[in-house]
Amino acid sequence: MKYLLDCKNKIRYLFNMLKMQHIKSIKTGHRQLTFGFDDSLQEGKFVLSCVKEQIENCGHTVLDEVVTHIKLKHGIDEISIIQNIFWSARELKIHLRADSKNITPATAKRILLNFPDKKIKIIANKSVPDLIFQEMVCFYNKLFSPNKSVEFDSQYELSRSLLKILGKWESEIGSHHALSKKKFYPGDRTIDKCLMILSQILDRQDSYSLIFACYENQDKIMAMAEDAKILLKFYSNHARFWELLIKSIAKFNINLREIKQNPQIFSSFNTLTRIIALPEPYNKITKAKKKLKTVQEYNNFIEQEKLLEHQRKTIFELDLMIEKLNTLFKKNNTDPDFRNTHLYALRTAKIKLKNARSIQKVEPIFANVKDLYDDIVDELVP
């Protein structure tokens, strides 16, 4: 396995070295044109057509991938392909992008020399009709800047603003995706729907594709804006309360028999169970908080009564144990140190039982008492 990894690393190293040699030879200035028929110019047009074909298929392409595709399919050498792509980018026929920013061919060359594995995207330079552009500017201001209109000097500026906002939606909504899949958490289908729409829109990040995708999905984006507002408010402000509510209802079910004996509390409990089952409980949060407080107080009262009863029962049994041991100690004329040590341990346990704050803490204390009692009896009774 180590041998195979070493081989792979060597191959990757050699590949990157070869790639860097290609990149070093690339010219980033204007291409030199000659009069008459020029084979290199025809080759450049052909490479550009291949690149645009790849962009047409998925909205963008990646430099390494398109170079490999053209080389394998048409037999053009890598240096010529890369050089023609860089010249086309220099002439603004296409755009090179890295880290979500358009970059110049010179910047792309510098990045690839320093980071050979860096992915350089290639996107088309295409504009939507002016009527669509103007309509989308109005749409943007209506939805995202209703109080102060934003002016855009170019379609590129509009597309970057749309990309920033929609990308933020995708990130914020996506951060709650896993939690929404848990039982009783709302909005999972809405979140799935929003993320699917956003993925489809953001998949194509050149100006033309992004603006046109937003143009075709205006109604969906408007609806999604309202959904995003509601979902983000719930998960940002009320997720902790919702977790508390779910856990509390589970605890209330333990004392459901006692809760049913109080019609008012039982009614509040039923309201809470209905609220957590709602697919859209967003406007019920205030009501849920009030009902939870009411049921919680009554449940605490029940828990306290159960604790006191359990304490009385265990302490009574412990007193019986101490009484029986005293009888055995007298009958067997037990050594005073042995007797005092073990009686002290039992009386200490009695104090712990009285101070226990929950039935769950009473149980292990009393279990240890019974074990100790059994051990003493086994030692005293042949």
XYZ file of C-alpha atoms in Angstrom:
382
model
C 0.000 0.000 0.000
C 2.819 2.405 0.921
C 4.524 1.572 -2.404
C 1.368 2.457 -4.345
C 0.983 5.735 -2.444
C 4.611 6.622 -3.165
C 4.045 5.898 -6.861
C 0.926 8.058 -6.934
C 2.750 10.901 -5.238
C 5.620 10.653 -7.715
C 3.213 10.651 -10.671
C 1.390 13.688 -9.255
C 4.725 15.454 -8.719
C 5.868 14.761 -12.274
C 2.484 15.816 -13.648
C 2.614 19.110 -11.745
C 6.190 19.761 -12.896
C 5.146 19.191 -16.519
C 2.101 21.400 -16.028
C 4.232 24.193 -14.564
C 6.561 24.013 -17.563
C 3.532 24.506 -19.818
C 2.289 27.436 -17.726
C 5.720 29.140 -17.692
C 5.751 29.221 -21.492
C 2.315 30.857 -21.736
C 2.182 34.483 -22.940
C -0.373 36.645 -21.105
C -0.259 39.691 -23.391
C -2.098 40.282 -26.662
C -1.616 37.668 -29.353
C 0.474 38.757 -32.312
C -1.692 38.871 -35.447
C -0.354 38.415 -38.991
C -1.907 39.327 -42.316
C -3.455 36.637 -44.453
C -4.301 33.094 -43.503
C -3.002 32.204 -40.033
C -3.207 28.598 -38.824
C -2.706 29.633 -35.204
C -5.639 32.044 -35.436
C -7.883 29.305 -36.853
C -6.711 26.969 -34.100
C -7.545 29.640 -31.516
C -11.094 29.944 -32.873
C -11.482 26.174 -32.768
C -10.213 25.928 -29.162
C -12.575 28.736 -28.167
C -15.514 26.919 -29.784
C -14.616 23.751 -27.830
C -14.439 25.735 -24.588
C -17.803 27.383 -25.258
C -19.323 23.989 -26.009
C -18.159 22.724 -22.613
C -19.470 25.886 -20.919
C -22.816 25.445 -22.649
C -23.169 21.988 -21.113
C -22.773 23.036 -17.463
C -22.535 26.827 -17.230
C -18.766 26.810 -16.713
C -15.788 24.546 -17.122
C -12.408 24.054 -15.456
C -9.085 24.723 -17.160
C -7.528 21.296 -16.473
C -10.669 19.456 -17.534
C -11.236 21.335 -20.782
C -7.539 21.091 -21.754
C -7.622 17.304 -21.232
C -10.921 17.040 -23.149
C -9.667 18.981 -26.190
C -6.316 17.155 -26.203
C -7.886 13.686 -26.106
C -10.693 14.476 -28.546
C -8.858 16.622 -31.104
C -5.151 15.888 -30.562
C -4.062 19.500 -29.975
C -1.053 19.829 -27.677
C -1.601 21.204 -24.169
C 0.565 24.323 -24.542
C -1.393 25.473 -27.613
C -4.730 24.836 -25.891
C -3.763 26.760 -22.735
C -2.203 29.590 -24.744
C -5.339 30.036 -26.865
C -7.560 29.954 -23.792
C -5.442 32.666 -22.147
C -5.517 34.792 -25.307
C -9.311 34.439 -25.513
C -9.545 35.541 -21.878
C -7.234 38.496 -22.621
C -9.644 39.528 -25.393
C -12.646 39.134 -22.976
C -14.222 36.416 -25.099
C -14.307 34.283 -21.945
C -13.479 34.909 -18.289
C -11.074 33.098 -15.952
C -12.184 32.789 -12.303
C -10.603 31.697 -9.029
C -12.020 31.948 -5.499
C -15.301 33.364 -6.873
C -13.522 36.295 -8.587
C -12.760 37.086 -12.203
C -9.005 37.151 -12.741
C -6.703 38.264 -15.548
C -4.614 35.751 -17.500
C -1.505 37.135 -15.763
C -3.053 36.491 -12.345
C -4.157 33.008 -13.440
C -0.609 32.206 -14.572
C 0.838 33.403 -11.267
C -1.681 31.338 -9.264
C -0.986 28.161 -11.235
C 2.774 28.550 -10.866
C 2.412 28.844 -7.092
C -0.472 26.358 -6.685
C -0.471 23.813 -9.551
C -3.558 22.001 -8.188
C -5.655 25.174 -8.024
C -8.848 24.942 -10.083
C -9.285 27.807 -12.556
C -12.858 28.124 -13.831
C -13.699 29.338 -17.309
C -17.014 31.132 -17.857
C -18.665 32.706 -20.876
C -18.810 36.428 -21.580
C -22.418 36.836 -22.602
C -25.095 39.428 -21.842
C -28.839 39.114 -21.358
C -31.091 41.491 -23.372
C -31.254 44.963 -21.881
C -34.996 44.653 -21.094
C -34.288 41.579 -18.941
C -31.370 43.358 -17.292
C -33.527 46.368 -16.396
C -36.348 44.126 -15.135
C -33.915 42.246 -12.909
C -32.527 45.509 -11.511
C -36.106 46.435 -10.512
C -36.624 42.948 -9.088
C -33.422 43.229 -7.064
C -34.412 46.576 -5.573
C -37.949 45.425 -4.813
C -36.783 42.321 -2.973
C -33.389 43.181 -1.522
C -33.253 46.978 -1.295
C -36.826 48.343 -1.047
C -35.857 51.485 0.892
C -32.996 52.667 -1.295
C -32.646 51.747 -4.955
C -29.295 50.381 -6.058
C -27.919 51.319 -9.469
C -25.860 48.797 -11.421
C -23.445 49.969 -14.095
C -23.117 46.502 -15.592
C -24.679 43.074 -15.707
C -21.570 41.751 -14.009
C -22.197 43.968 -10.949
C -25.821 42.819 -10.749
C -24.856 39.165 -11.062
C -22.229 39.470 -8.288
C -24.787 41.101 -5.952
C -27.316 38.349 -6.682
C -24.633 35.719 -6.198
C -23.607 37.176 -2.825
C -27.161 37.294 -1.437
C -28.300 33.926 -2.785
C -25.032 32.330 -1.693
C -25.601 33.680 1.818
C -29.121 32.202 1.808
C -27.732 28.845 0.749
C -25.108 28.907 3.501
C -27.462 30.041 6.274
C -30.357 27.749 5.338
C -27.976 24.849 4.759
C -26.495 25.262 8.244
C -29.868 24.171 9.694
C -30.434 21.298 7.259
C -29.197 18.491 9.530
C -31.154 19.749 12.566
C -34.372 20.013 10.543
C -34.152 16.270 9.829
C -34.507 15.403 13.516
C -37.886 14.282 14.828
C -40.326 17.114 15.628
C -38.149 19.825 14.036
C -40.051 21.817 11.398
C -39.221 22.990 7.899
C -37.212 20.065 6.568
C -39.122 19.883 3.276
C -39.044 23.655 2.868
C -35.296 23.687 3.512
C -34.788 20.863 0.990
C -36.845 22.776 -1.574
C -34.973 26.049 -0.983
C -31.572 24.369 -1.222
C -32.554 22.570 -4.419
C -33.709 25.820 -6.071
C -30.616 27.704 -4.884
C -28.340 24.923 -6.108
C -29.921 25.056 -9.558
C -29.596 28.849 -9.739
C -26.081 29.073 -8.302
C -24.755 26.178 -10.353
C -24.048 28.599 -13.212
C -22.004 31.526 -11.977
C -21.321 33.528 -15.129
C -23.289 36.779 -15.348
C -25.571 35.733 -18.191
C -26.571 32.349 -16.731
C -27.085 33.691 -13.208
C -29.193 36.700 -14.234
C -31.235 34.618 -16.650
C -31.784 31.890 -14.023
C -33.007 34.518 -11.551
C -35.210 36.036 -14.256
C -36.862 32.682 -14.935
C -37.281 31.946 -11.196
C -38.497 35.303 -9.897
C -41.646 33.874 -8.295
C -39.691 31.073 -6.625
C -37.089 33.508 -5.298
C -39.822 35.806 -3.903
C -41.463 32.860 -2.126
C -38.089 31.603 -0.960
C -37.280 35.005 0.545
C -40.293 34.718 2.834
C -39.491 31.082 3.675
C -35.869 31.971 4.433
C -36.933 34.820 6.725
C -39.268 32.546 8.723
C -36.899 29.573 8.870
C -33.833 31.585 9.854
C -35.771 33.419 12.561
C -36.969 30.117 14.023
C -33.638 28.279 13.932
C -31.580 31.312 15.012
C -33.856 32.461 17.848
C -35.911 29.467 18.968
C -33.926 26.273 18.279
C -32.784 25.942 21.903
C -36.315 26.436 23.217
C -37.597 23.854 20.727
C -35.040 21.325 21.958
C -36.121 22.040 25.555
C -39.777 21.620 24.567
C -39.186 18.218 22.943
C -37.172 16.930 25.921
C -39.722 18.325 28.399
C -42.655 16.586 26.715
C -40.750 13.295 26.942
C -40.319 13.896 30.685
C -43.983 14.834 31.102
C -45.009 11.499 29.572
C -43.393 9.734 32.541
C -45.906 11.463 34.837
C -48.798 11.407 32.372
C -51.078 9.470 34.744
C -50.766 12.202 37.375
C -51.023 14.995 34.777
C -54.310 13.569 33.490
C -55.794 14.010 36.948
C -55.587 17.783 36.512
C -57.813 18.769 33.534
C -56.250 22.221 33.112
C -52.682 20.911 33.086
C -53.645 17.999 30.844
C -55.189 20.460 28.380
C -51.944 22.492 28.326
C -49.950 19.289 27.832
C -52.125 18.321 24.838
C -51.617 21.792 23.367
C -47.850 21.336 23.557
C -47.999 17.918 21.862
C -50.105 19.419 19.055
C -47.696 22.319 18.591
C -44.558 20.162 18.211
C -46.419 18.027 15.658
C -47.280 21.040 13.460
C -45.347 21.264 10.174
C -45.222 25.072 10.582
C -45.348 25.959 14.296
C -43.581 29.316 13.860
C -46.447 31.515 15.110
C -47.065 29.243 18.123
C -43.762 29.829 19.927
C -45.106 32.393 22.410
C -48.076 30.186 23.244
C -45.809 27.140 23.617
C -43.553 29.000 26.056
C -46.510 29.894 28.290
C -47.962 26.382 28.223
C -44.562 24.826 28.849
C -44.049 26.945 31.946
C -47.466 25.896 33.307
C -46.946 22.172 32.732
C -43.319 22.330 33.884
C -44.310 23.812 37.244
C -46.940 21.132 37.791
C -44.558 18.374 36.667
C -41.954 19.677 39.116
C -44.602 19.455 41.874
C -45.339 15.838 40.888
C -41.621 14.996 40.807
C -41.149 16.534 44.247
C -44.065 14.572 45.718
C -42.734 11.352 44.189
C -39.264 12.111 45.532
C -40.566 12.726 49.059
C -42.592 9.519 48.957
C -39.615 7.557 47.674
C -37.370 9.069 50.327
C -39.855 8.182 53.084
C -40.062 4.618 51.797
C -36.302 4.068 51.511
C -35.518 5.747 54.841
C -38.182 3.608 56.534
C -36.570 0.479 55.058
C -33.135 1.721 56.127
C -34.362 2.258 59.711
C -35.625 -1.329 59.717
C -32.214 -2.518 58.544
C -30.446 -0.574 61.313
C -32.890 -1.985 63.886
C -32.304 -5.580 62.663
C -28.531 -5.079 62.673
C -28.604 -3.737 66.225
C -30.455 -6.907 67.270
C -27.884 -9.067 65.493
C -24.986 -7.118 67.012
C -26.358 -7.693 70.533
C -27.133 -11.350 69.849
C -23.617 -12.004 68.495
C -21.857 -9.763 70.985
C -20.217 -8.031 67.996
C -16.967 -6.106 68.337
C -17.838 -2.420 69.116
C -15.530 -1.042 66.415
C -17.085 -3.278 63.740
C -20.579 -2.333 64.917
C -19.917 1.411 65.110
C -18.151 1.554 61.722
C -21.024 -0.097 59.870
C -23.790 1.705 61.736
C -22.039 4.988 60.968
C -21.967 4.071 57.246
C -25.716 3.330 57.291
C -26.577 6.530 59.172
C -24.433 8.538 56.704
C -26.375 6.935 53.849
C -29.590 8.003 55.573
C -28.456 11.644 55.496
C -27.593 11.287 51.806
C -31.072 9.879 51.105
C -32.708 12.862 52.834
C -30.569 15.326 50.794
C -31.038 13.626 47.407
C -32.629 15.980 44.848
C -34.137 13.346 42.569
C -35.349 9.755 42.523
C -32.515 8.953 40.128
C -30.017 9.956 42.849
C -31.887 8.055 45.575
C -31.680 4.730 43.732
C -27.877 4.189 43.713
C -27.573 5.340 47.351
C -30.220 2.840 48.489
C -28.751 0.070 46.326
C -25.385 0.539 48.049
C -27.159 0.445 51.450
C -28.800 -2.891 50.651
C -25.480 -4.351 49.457
C -23.770 -3.205 52.647
C -26.597 -4.622 54.809
C -26.431 -7.999 53.035
C -22.635 -8.152 53.486
C -22.920 -7.444 57.237
C -25.655 -10.033 57.702
C -23.635 -12.639 55.774
C -20.689 -11.980 58.058
C -22.736 -12.163 61.280
C -25.017 -15.086 60.425
C -23.167 -18.413 59.863
